[in-house]
Amino acid sequence: KSVDLHPTEPWMVASLYSGSVVVWNHETQVMVKTFEVCDLPVRVAKFVARKHWLIAGADDMQIRVFNYNTLERAHMFEAHSDYIRCIAVHPAQPYILTSSDDMLIKLWDWDRKWACSQVFEGHTHYVMQIVINPKDNNQFASASLDRTIKVWQLGSNTPNFTLEGHEKGVNCIDYYSGGDKPYLISGADDHLVKIWDYQNKTCVQTLEGHAQNVTCVSFHPELPIILTGSEDGTIRVWHSYTYRLENTLNYGMERAWCVCGQRGSNNVALGYDEGSIIIKLGREEPAMSMDSSGKIMWARHSEVQQANLKAMGEAEIKDGERLLLAVKDMGSCEIYPQMILHNPNGRFVVVCGDGEYIIYTAMALRNKSFGSAQEFVWAHDSSEYAIREGNSLVKIFKNFKEKKAFKPDFGAEGIYGGFLLGVKSPSGLAFYDWDNAELIRRIEIQPKHIFWSDSGELVCIATDECFFVLRYMAERVGAAQESKEAISEDGIEDAFEVLGEIQEVVKTGVWVGDCFIYTSSVNRLNYYVGGEIVTIAHLDRIMYLLGYIPKDNRLYLGDKELNIVSYSLLLSVLEYQTAVMRRDFSMADKVLPIIPKEHRTRVAHFLEKQGFRQQALAVSTDPEHRFELALQLGELNTAYQLALEAESEQKWKQLAELATAKCQFSLAQECLHQAQDYGGLLLLATASGNAAMVGKLAEGAERDGKTNVAFLTYFLQGKLDKCLDLLIKTNRLPEAAFLARTYLPSHVSRVVNLWKESLSKVNQRAADALADPTQYSNLFPGLQQALLAEQYLKETHVRVRPAAEYPLIMPNEDRSVLEECAGYAPKGEPVEPEVRTKRSHLNITGLSNKLLKMTL
Ligand SMILES: *[C@@H]1O[C@H](CO)[C@@H](O)[C@H](O)[C@H]1NC(C)=O
Ligand SMILES: *[C@@H]1O[C@H](CO)[C@@H](O)[C@H](O)[C@H]1NC(C)=O
Ligand SMILES: *[C@@H]1O[C@H](CO)[C@@H](O)[C@H](O)[C@H]1NC(C)=O
Ligand SMILES: *[C@@H]1O[C@H](CO)[C@@H](O)[C@H](O)[C@H]1NC(C)=O
């Protein structure tokens, strides 16, 4: 029975004959709230956004007020003595007006506990609809089945005047909200729609066409459109200036009951017997165009305005920020502009709408030429343009004179300007020569937009799913036209070469050199260069590209509300990237110096992506990026310099790894030193059998407190005294005692005493339980032999043996030192035995602690 749109949320409320009221999210198509109001029809429900209310009027004569957030009923009262037909919410005051089959209109004040502050009496039949005048909120109009329309003033009990003319009951009424005309519109059971001038109180127009009772009428709040709905099941769309019927919408949902447009939006909600529909009316794209010097022209309704970027001065501009532009009125346009477009040199501007076009001078908006056309496109040459008439005829004009009219073979559903004239038909796209309208090439594609680069070499053809970038081979076309060879019915075979296909939907686009800049369906601002997509920005709303001003190095975009924003994009960077894509490095090198330093790294990343890492390394100014590249390229010297500058442990480690992989061991050693990577150094020293390095490492490690590495290094060198000292120093006394017991029995007593002393501080009994082997030799059998063996090993184990001797040496686990030293006398002639270092000492992959345990 009724629909209403929320002013800010994406909600539509529908009140139903069944007695319920439902709120739908029209973006997600999900029902968000339901209110079971009563068992009788609910003929009206309205949002009051400023109170978070939903107000419903039903056939039980009650008005109910719900809070749509909490879903609670805030108020309910009996408003009339018959069915309630309509509710009108005052835009500013705490008032609602209600109308009813009891022939009355009532005013309610919610700030005064919903007191009825006025009753408007005068109609002699049901009052079907009431509307408040948007230009004078104290005035409202009512439509009644008594065949009249009455206009009332708040505060006055009698109507100001009555409009008579319909021959049957009037169902619906609306005010025109534009400033220029004092109009009302009404629809009635006589199947007619009437437009009234309420100042001189005459009917200025009658719209005929509906085949049944007219149930709803609406002046669209933004577009020059009248919408009318009827029990014949159709919604009719009329032009509000010419009253021409533009369209008839029939969704097959039985009788239409209501239509609701919304200020600032293209959405219109329609309510039928069998459901509700939201439609979008008009072009989404704003009528807006920028010339190459930065003059932007747009239409606000039918007023044409201009803003000049140059007039902005030197103020700093941030990316994505709304620009504050001084706007100049250029005058109003005879047609309602749906599209505005400058010609390539910016001297003229065409305005299109309602099947008409007018070409104006851009400077003064003086009309130069006009005519009717379904579509208008400019050629690359500023003096030429083409128009489409109907679905079959295309006319080419030069200097405002018709040069050629032709009917493309498969019809003309759309035309595209630029270097060649594109014509779309159900069978695909055909490109024609502007000069003679000869077919150049037919392509099986259904284009949405076509964008030509300035040079005419490149063209982007965007479809509903993706876009293609093609190269136009002008020379081949010229040759073919000359020789009349290689021309089939589909034109010149090799006129185009496909360079790329990208699965992205282009909304608006512009070429800058060889770079194609575009906005995508997911609101990204991207550019395409040589197969590469670079994202410039993520946009927070739908924006339309206006153009690029090289002098500012900025891209300009506009939105539906005519806000202008900009993003910086350096021409030199684009030129450089273009040169790289063409593998033209001498050109690239020429451009490079003009790229500001802070942009070099971005360019370098681009080079790297293209596989030119060497060049990237040369261009990048970011030490991190350069180091990465140097590593990837194996450029040890560069990487070394960068690591020196960065003083980063991480970098030294990375470089050490690379140096090791490249067998640059002295560099690896330095890197490991710099990184203080003792584990790595130990690996390197032992793996290369470098005794001096092992020695140096041991001292360094101990100095730096890397005791595990220090211990292991001493141990490997057979410097057991040092090992023992290290354990004592680090307060590992039990371990020291066991080490002494195993390798240095002459130190056992000393260490055990240290241990006892230390232990006594925490546990005297445990300390007392420790036995010193020199005092309890009975508990330590073989101690004497061990002392002898120690002496023996000390004397025989002095020489550092080169790694090369390793295979000759018997593994420790196969030796029996006691047997070896049988017959050995200290300070006597030592017998040279096969002394071996423990093989497992070289296996240093495990932790030194683990190794120590093994040894013990
Ligand atoms: C309507 O009537 C009221 C009171 O009679 C008067 O003040 C007002 O000016 C009238 N308005 C119009 C538009 O006629
Ligand atoms: C009333 O005003 C309209 C313009 O809004 C005009 O077209 C019409 O002729 C006028 N009618 C009378 C009777 O003055
Ligand atoms: C149109 O309105 C008349 C009353 O004027 C009503 O009798 C008729 O049933 C309505 N038409 C339809 C199709 O409901
Ligand atoms: C063009 O301008 C002339 C003179 O200013 C004017 O008479 C005419 O109505 C205009 N035509 C269009 C279509 O704008």
Short mmCIF file of N, CA and C in Angstrom, two decimals, residues 281-338:
data_model
loop_
_atom_site.label_atom_id
_atom_site.label_comp_id
_atom_site.label_asym_id
_atom_site.label_seq_id
_atom_site.Cartn_x
_atom_site.Cartn_y
_atom_site.Cartn_z
N LEU A 281 17.20 5.73 -11.64
CA LEU A 281 16.83 6.51 -12.81
C LEU A 281 17.97 7.40 -13.24
N GLY A 282 18.07 7.58 -14.54
CA GLY A 282 19.03 8.57 -15.05
C GLY A 282 20.44 8.00 -15.08
N ARG A 283 21.34 8.84 -15.57
CA ARG A 283 22.73 8.44 -15.66
C ARG A 283 23.36 8.52 -14.29
N GLU A 284 24.18 7.51 -13.98
CA GLU A 284 24.92 7.57 -12.72
C GLU A 284 26.02 8.63 -12.82
N GLU A 285 26.61 8.68 -14.01
CA GLU A 285 27.74 9.59 -14.19
C GLU A 285 27.29 11.04 -14.20
N PRO A 286 28.01 11.89 -13.50
CA PRO A 286 27.65 13.30 -13.53
C PRO A 286 27.99 13.89 -14.90
N ALA A 287 27.23 14.90 -15.30
CA ALA A 287 27.55 15.60 -16.54
C ALA A 287 28.67 16.58 -16.21
N MET A 288 29.89 16.22 -16.61
CA MET A 288 31.07 16.94 -16.14
C MET A 288 32.20 16.71 -17.14
N SER A 289 32.96 17.75 -17.43
CA SER A 289 34.07 17.57 -18.37
C SER A 289 35.18 18.55 -18.05
N MET A 290 36.42 18.12 -18.30
CA MET A 290 37.56 19.02 -18.06
C MET A 290 38.35 19.16 -19.36
N ASP A 291 38.78 20.37 -19.65
CA ASP A 291 39.63 20.54 -20.83
C ASP A 291 41.10 20.37 -20.41
N SER A 292 42.00 20.44 -21.39
CA SER A 292 43.39 20.12 -21.08
C SER A 292 44.08 21.22 -20.28
N SER A 293 43.40 22.37 -20.10
CA SER A 293 44.05 23.43 -19.33
C SER A 293 43.55 23.46 -17.89
N GLY A 294 42.59 22.60 -17.56
CA GLY A 294 42.12 22.54 -16.18
C GLY A 294 40.84 23.31 -15.93
N LYS A 295 40.10 23.59 -16.98
CA LYS A 295 38.77 24.21 -16.78
C LYS A 295 37.74 23.08 -16.74
N ILE A 296 36.98 23.05 -15.67
CA ILE A 296 35.99 21.98 -15.50
C ILE A 296 34.60 22.58 -15.65
N MET A 297 33.79 21.94 -16.49
CA MET A 297 32.43 22.41 -16.69
C MET A 297 31.49 21.32 -16.25
N TRP A 298 30.43 21.70 -15.55
CA TRP A 298 29.45 20.69 -15.15
C TRP A 298 28.06 21.30 -15.14
N ALA A 299 27.07 20.42 -15.02
CA ALA A 299 25.68 20.88 -14.98
C ALA A 299 25.09 20.55 -13.63
N ARG A 300 24.49 21.59 -13.02
CA ARG A 300 23.70 21.38 -11.82
C ARG A 300 22.27 21.59 -12.27
N HIS A 301 21.53 20.51 -12.34
CA HIS A 301 20.23 20.55 -13.03
C HIS A 301 20.47 21.14 -14.41
N SER A 302 19.78 22.22 -14.77
CA SER A 302 20.06 22.70 -16.13
C SER A 302 20.99 23.91 -16.13
N GLU A 303 21.56 24.22 -14.96
CA GLU A 303 22.52 25.33 -14.89
C GLU A 303 23.92 24.81 -15.19
N VAL A 304 24.61 25.52 -16.08
CA VAL A 304 25.97 25.10 -16.40
C VAL A 304 26.94 25.97 -15.60
N GLN A 305 27.89 25.31 -14.96
CA GLN A 305 28.87 26.04 -14.14
C GLN A 305 30.28 25.66 -14.54
N GLN A 306 31.20 26.53 -14.19
CA GLN A 306 32.59 26.25 -14.53
C GLN A 306 33.50 26.54 -13.35
N ALA A 307 34.48 25.66 -13.17
CA ALA A 307 35.50 25.89 -12.14
C ALA A 307 36.85 25.79 -12.82
N ASN A 308 37.77 26.62 -12.37
CA ASN A 308 39.09 26.64 -13.00
C ASN A 308 40.15 26.22 -12.00
N LEU A 309 40.85 25.12 -12.33
CA LEU A 309 41.87 24.63 -11.41
C LEU A 309 43.00 25.65 -11.24
N LYS A 310 43.24 26.42 -12.31
CA LYS A 310 44.35 27.38 -12.27
C LYS A 310 44.12 28.45 -11.21
N ALA A 311 42.81 28.70 -10.93
CA ALA A 311 42.50 29.77 -10.00
C ALA A 311 42.71 29.35 -8.55
N MET A 312 43.15 28.11 -8.36
CA MET A 312 43.29 27.62 -6.99
C MET A 312 44.50 28.19 -6.26
N GLY A 313 45.47 28.70 -7.05
CA GLY A 313 46.66 29.25 -6.41
C GLY A 313 47.64 28.15 -6.04
N GLU A 314 48.52 28.50 -5.13
CA GLU A 314 49.64 27.61 -4.85
C GLU A 314 49.42 26.72 -3.64
N ALA A 315 48.21 26.78 -3.08
CA ALA A 315 47.95 26.01 -1.86
C ALA A 315 48.31 24.55 -2.05
N GLU A 316 48.85 23.97 -1.03
CA GLU A 316 49.26 22.56 -1.09
C GLU A 316 48.02 21.67 -1.22
N ILE A 317 48.10 20.72 -2.12
CA ILE A 317 46.96 19.83 -2.36
C ILE A 317 47.33 18.43 -1.90
N LYS A 318 46.44 17.84 -1.14
CA LYS A 318 46.68 16.46 -0.70
C LYS A 318 45.90 15.50 -1.58
N ASP A 319 46.47 14.32 -1.78
CA ASP A 319 45.79 13.30 -2.57
C ASP A 319 44.43 12.96 -1.97
N GLY A 320 43.42 12.92 -2.82
CA GLY A 320 42.10 12.49 -2.37
C GLY A 320 41.31 13.54 -1.64
N GLU A 321 41.90 14.72 -1.45
CA GLU A 321 41.21 15.76 -0.69
C GLU A 321 40.32 16.57 -1.62
N ARG A 322 39.14 16.93 -1.12
CA ARG A 322 38.21 17.72 -1.92
C ARG A 322 38.81 19.10 -2.20
N LEU A 323 38.78 19.50 -3.46
CA LEU A 323 39.36 20.79 -3.81
C LEU A 323 38.33 21.89 -3.62
N LEU A 324 38.79 23.00 -3.07
CA LEU A 324 37.90 24.14 -2.90
C LEU A 324 38.02 25.01 -4.14
N LEU A 325 37.01 24.95 -4.98
CA LEU A 325 37.09 25.64 -6.26
C LEU A 325 36.07 26.77 -6.30
N ALA A 326 36.49 27.86 -6.88
CA ALA A 326 35.54 28.94 -7.11
C ALA A 326 34.70 28.55 -8.32
N VAL A 327 33.39 28.66 -8.19
CA VAL A 327 32.50 28.21 -9.26
C VAL A 327 31.85 29.41 -9.92
N LYS A 328 31.87 29.38 -11.24
CA LYS A 328 31.30 30.49 -12.00
C LYS A 328 30.05 29.99 -12.73
N ASP A 329 28.95 30.73 -12.64
CA ASP A 329 27.75 30.35 -13.39
C ASP A 329 27.94 30.73 -14.85
N MET A 330 27.63 29.79 -15.74
CA MET A 330 27.81 30.05 -17.17
C MET A 330 26.47 30.33 -17.83
N GLY A 331 25.38 30.11 -17.11
CA GLY A 331 24.07 30.29 -17.71
C GLY A 331 23.33 28.98 -17.76
N SER A 332 22.07 29.05 -18.16
CA SER A 332 21.32 27.81 -18.16
C SER A 332 21.18 27.28 -19.57
N CYS A 333 20.88 26.02 -19.64
CA CYS A 333 20.92 25.31 -20.90
C CYS A 333 19.49 25.00 -21.31
N GLU A 334 19.21 25.03 -22.60
CA GLU A 334 17.84 24.80 -23.06
C GLU A 334 17.40 23.35 -22.87
N ILE A 335 18.39 22.46 -22.73
CA ILE A 335 18.02 21.06 -22.50
C ILE A 335 18.57 20.64 -21.14
N TYR A 336 18.06 19.55 -20.64
CA TYR A 336 18.55 19.06 -19.35
C TYR A 336 19.80 18.22 -19.62
N PRO A 337 20.98 18.72 -19.22
CA PRO A 337 22.22 18.06 -19.66
C PRO A 337 22.43 16.69 -18.99
N GLN A 338 22.59 15.69 -19.80
CA GLN A 338 22.96 14.39 -19.26
C GLN A 338 24.43 14.10 -19.50
#
